[in-house]
């Protein structure tokens, strides 16, 4: 199998979310989405809140992360995420509510922390997108 | 001498105390198990974070970040991690003692305290130390959110120049019966110097400096998170041990009391017989 797959590990401070052999990987890097294939050069990259897509057996699977890091070396990709949820674990209702809350706050302006509201919105959108509702 | 009914009452009271300590021991054991599982689950992240950071630092050592800035220490902050409640043997006393000793070494500087847990806060408040923050709501199995809150405060105190150095004093968990108070430097961050095996050709996206600026706050949170975890595991372990020996002591006490209860009962009977015999003898004599 050498050269055809890479191992993807997703860890959060609280648990290991995923450890799987995959064919390809797409991550939300700081400057846009970035694809990783087997035998990629060693890289360390910052990640934005967004959707991680990875291919197993010809199918793409999705996962929402809220920012973190990617490290690739030696055909092993490790995502250090602040939080990570597989598509089927996402609480759509909660994400929807969070999205509306963040949008309302951005819309009303006032003396709110715009950066924080934007980040919250990004996280909510990532979750919805990963769950296929965005 | 205690009467039979007195002893009986005492036995009953010790027994109910024993039931309580036994229950507390079992509760602590269950909590310890949960915390330990969480500690194990948190390990891969910690290890990887350290690895990435040391790679980053090894690749070019002259980075700049507010969290790496070394200053002449005028004021030193101590985060002291204790429990909210007692009944855990020497757990709180030991960690507080460690903190007091550490602070004594900074006599030439000002010292400020961020107290985690009611016990540390009460101790230092009573002795007029300067407490500049308190965190009393750490749950039985600490969460990242709790660690983050604490990390935010620590970071703000440091970047605003209120503290020039920050230490955390907590109890390291060795196993259920042995814990060790420990002190660690939180800020400025001293990046882990791990040997990297000659494979330094990493790409950094978008660039090493930016990755570092993002990574360091996470590293701080993680340091605090693992300290909180260790401390909680230690607390549960110490409670378990303390309540275990309290239960044993109660059992011993009950045994002794039962013995004297039987003696007293025997003595009462013997005395009664002696009185009857004495009375009969007096009549027939």
PDB file of C-alpha atoms in Angstrom, chain B residues 28 32 35 79-100 115-121 123-124 135 138-142 168-182 224-243 245:
ATOM      1  CA  UNK B  28     -13.689   9.272  44.815  1.00  0.00           C
ATOM      2  CA  UNK B  32     -10.581   9.027  39.755  1.00  0.00           C
ATOM      3  CA  UNK B  35     -10.329  11.540  35.331  1.00  0.00           C
ATOM      4  CA  UNK B  79      -1.260  29.898  39.992  1.00  0.00           C
ATOM      5  CA  UNK B  80      -1.971  27.629  42.958  1.00  0.00           C
ATOM      6  CA  UNK B  81      -4.182  24.652  42.187  1.00  0.00           C
ATOM      7  CA  UNK B  82      -6.036  23.275  45.206  1.00  0.00           C
ATOM      8  CA  UNK B  83      -9.388  21.616  45.861  1.00  0.00           C
ATOM      9  CA  UNK B  84     -12.678  23.194  46.829  1.00  0.00           C
ATOM     10  CA  UNK B  85     -13.108  20.859  49.768  1.00  0.00           C
ATOM     11  CA  UNK B  86     -11.041  19.055  52.364  1.00  0.00           C
ATOM     12  CA  UNK B  87     -11.327  15.453  53.561  1.00  0.00           C
ATOM     13  CA  UNK B  88      -8.502  14.462  51.293  1.00  0.00           C
ATOM     14  CA  UNK B  89      -5.618  13.934  53.704  1.00  0.00           C
ATOM     15  CA  UNK B  90      -2.680  16.213  53.117  1.00  0.00           C
ATOM     16  CA  UNK B  91      -3.608  17.067  49.537  1.00  0.00           C
ATOM     17  CA  UNK B  92      -4.348  20.768  50.001  1.00  0.00           C
ATOM     18  CA  UNK B  93      -1.786  21.339  52.742  1.00  0.00           C
ATOM     19  CA  UNK B  94       1.011  19.846  50.654  1.00  0.00           C
ATOM     20  CA  UNK B  95       0.403  21.885  47.539  1.00  0.00           C
ATOM     21  CA  UNK B  96      -0.055  25.089  49.538  1.00  0.00           C
ATOM     22  CA  UNK B  97       3.164  24.407  51.429  1.00  0.00           C
ATOM     23  CA  UNK B  98       4.975  23.971  48.139  1.00  0.00           C
ATOM     24  CA  UNK B  99       3.588  27.292  46.927  1.00  0.00           C
ATOM     25  CA  UNK B 100       4.593  29.115  50.120  1.00  0.00           C
ATOM     26  CA  UNK B 115      -6.033  30.825  43.359  1.00  0.00           C
ATOM     27  CA  UNK B 116      -7.682  27.755  41.900  1.00  0.00           C
ATOM     28  CA  UNK B 117      -9.971  26.097  44.444  1.00  0.00           C
ATOM     29  CA  UNK B 118     -11.469  27.417  47.630  1.00  0.00           C
ATOM     30  CA  UNK B 119      -8.773  25.948  49.887  1.00  0.00           C
ATOM     31  CA  UNK B 120      -5.891  27.888  48.369  1.00  0.00           C
ATOM     32  CA  UNK B 121      -7.927  31.079  48.241  1.00  0.00           C
ATOM     33  CA  UNK B 123      -5.432  30.047  53.044  1.00  0.00           C
ATOM     34  CA  UNK B 124      -3.774  32.940  51.249  1.00  0.00           C
ATOM     35  CA  UNK B 135     -11.233  30.084  40.009  1.00  0.00           C
ATOM     36  CA  UNK B 138     -13.198  23.543  38.127  1.00  0.00           C
ATOM     37  CA  UNK B 139     -15.246  20.393  37.558  1.00  0.00           C
ATOM     38  CA  UNK B 140     -14.344  16.860  38.598  1.00  0.00           C
ATOM     39  CA  UNK B 141     -13.052  16.104  35.158  1.00  0.00           C
ATOM     40  CA  UNK B 142     -11.588  19.437  33.980  1.00  0.00           C
ATOM     41  CA  UNK B 168       1.844  27.082  38.311  1.00  0.00           C
ATOM     42  CA  UNK B 169       1.894  25.038  41.509  1.00  0.00           C
ATOM     43  CA  UNK B 170      -0.117  21.827  41.336  1.00  0.00           C
ATOM     44  CA  UNK B 171      -0.034  18.221  42.408  1.00  0.00           C
ATOM     45  CA  UNK B 172       1.459  15.737  40.034  1.00  0.00           C
ATOM     46  CA  UNK B 173      -0.398  12.448  39.883  1.00  0.00           C
ATOM     47  CA  UNK B 174       1.876   9.447  40.222  1.00  0.00           C
ATOM     48  CA  UNK B 175      -0.676   6.828  41.180  1.00  0.00           C
ATOM     49  CA  UNK B 176      -3.768   6.492  43.342  1.00  0.00           C
ATOM     50  CA  UNK B 177      -1.789   6.426  46.577  1.00  0.00           C
ATOM     51  CA  UNK B 178       1.046   8.772  45.748  1.00  0.00           C
ATOM     52  CA  UNK B 179       0.954  12.358  44.535  1.00  0.00           C
ATOM     53  CA  UNK B 180       3.681  14.971  44.448  1.00  0.00           C
ATOM     54  CA  UNK B 181       3.343  18.765  44.644  1.00  0.00           C
ATOM     55  CA  UNK B 182       5.134  20.300  41.674  1.00  0.00           C
ATOM     56  CA  UNK B 224      -2.687  24.564  32.139  1.00  0.00           C
ATOM     57  CA  UNK B 225      -5.164  21.917  31.054  1.00  0.00           C
ATOM     58  CA  UNK B 226      -2.807  19.067  31.841  1.00  0.00           C
ATOM     59  CA  UNK B 227      -1.896  20.632  35.205  1.00  0.00           C
ATOM     60  CA  UNK B 228      -5.594  20.881  36.089  1.00  0.00           C
ATOM     61  CA  UNK B 229      -6.114  17.267  35.050  1.00  0.00           C
ATOM     62  CA  UNK B 230      -3.179  16.030  37.102  1.00  0.00           C
ATOM     63  CA  UNK B 231      -4.345  18.050  40.082  1.00  0.00           C
ATOM     64  CA  UNK B 232      -7.877  16.668  39.874  1.00  0.00           C
ATOM     65  CA  UNK B 233      -6.664  13.097  39.523  1.00  0.00           C
ATOM     66  CA  UNK B 234      -4.439  13.681  42.556  1.00  0.00           C
ATOM     67  CA  UNK B 235      -7.322  15.155  44.508  1.00  0.00           C
ATOM     68  CA  UNK B 236      -9.536  12.158  43.823  1.00  0.00           C
ATOM     69  CA  UNK B 237      -6.665   9.802  44.624  1.00  0.00           C
ATOM     70  CA  UNK B 238      -5.905  11.576  47.895  1.00  0.00           C
ATOM     71  CA  UNK B 239      -9.587  11.604  48.874  1.00  0.00           C
ATOM     72  CA  UNK B 240      -9.844   7.924  48.120  1.00  0.00           C
ATOM     73  CA  UNK B 241      -6.825   7.075  50.252  1.00  0.00           C
ATOM     74  CA  UNK B 242      -7.915   9.307  53.123  1.00  0.00           C
ATOM     75  CA  UNK B 243     -11.428   7.941  53.161  1.00  0.00           C
ATOM     76  CA  UNK B 245      -8.006   4.733  55.955  1.00  0.00           C
TER      77      UNK B 245
END
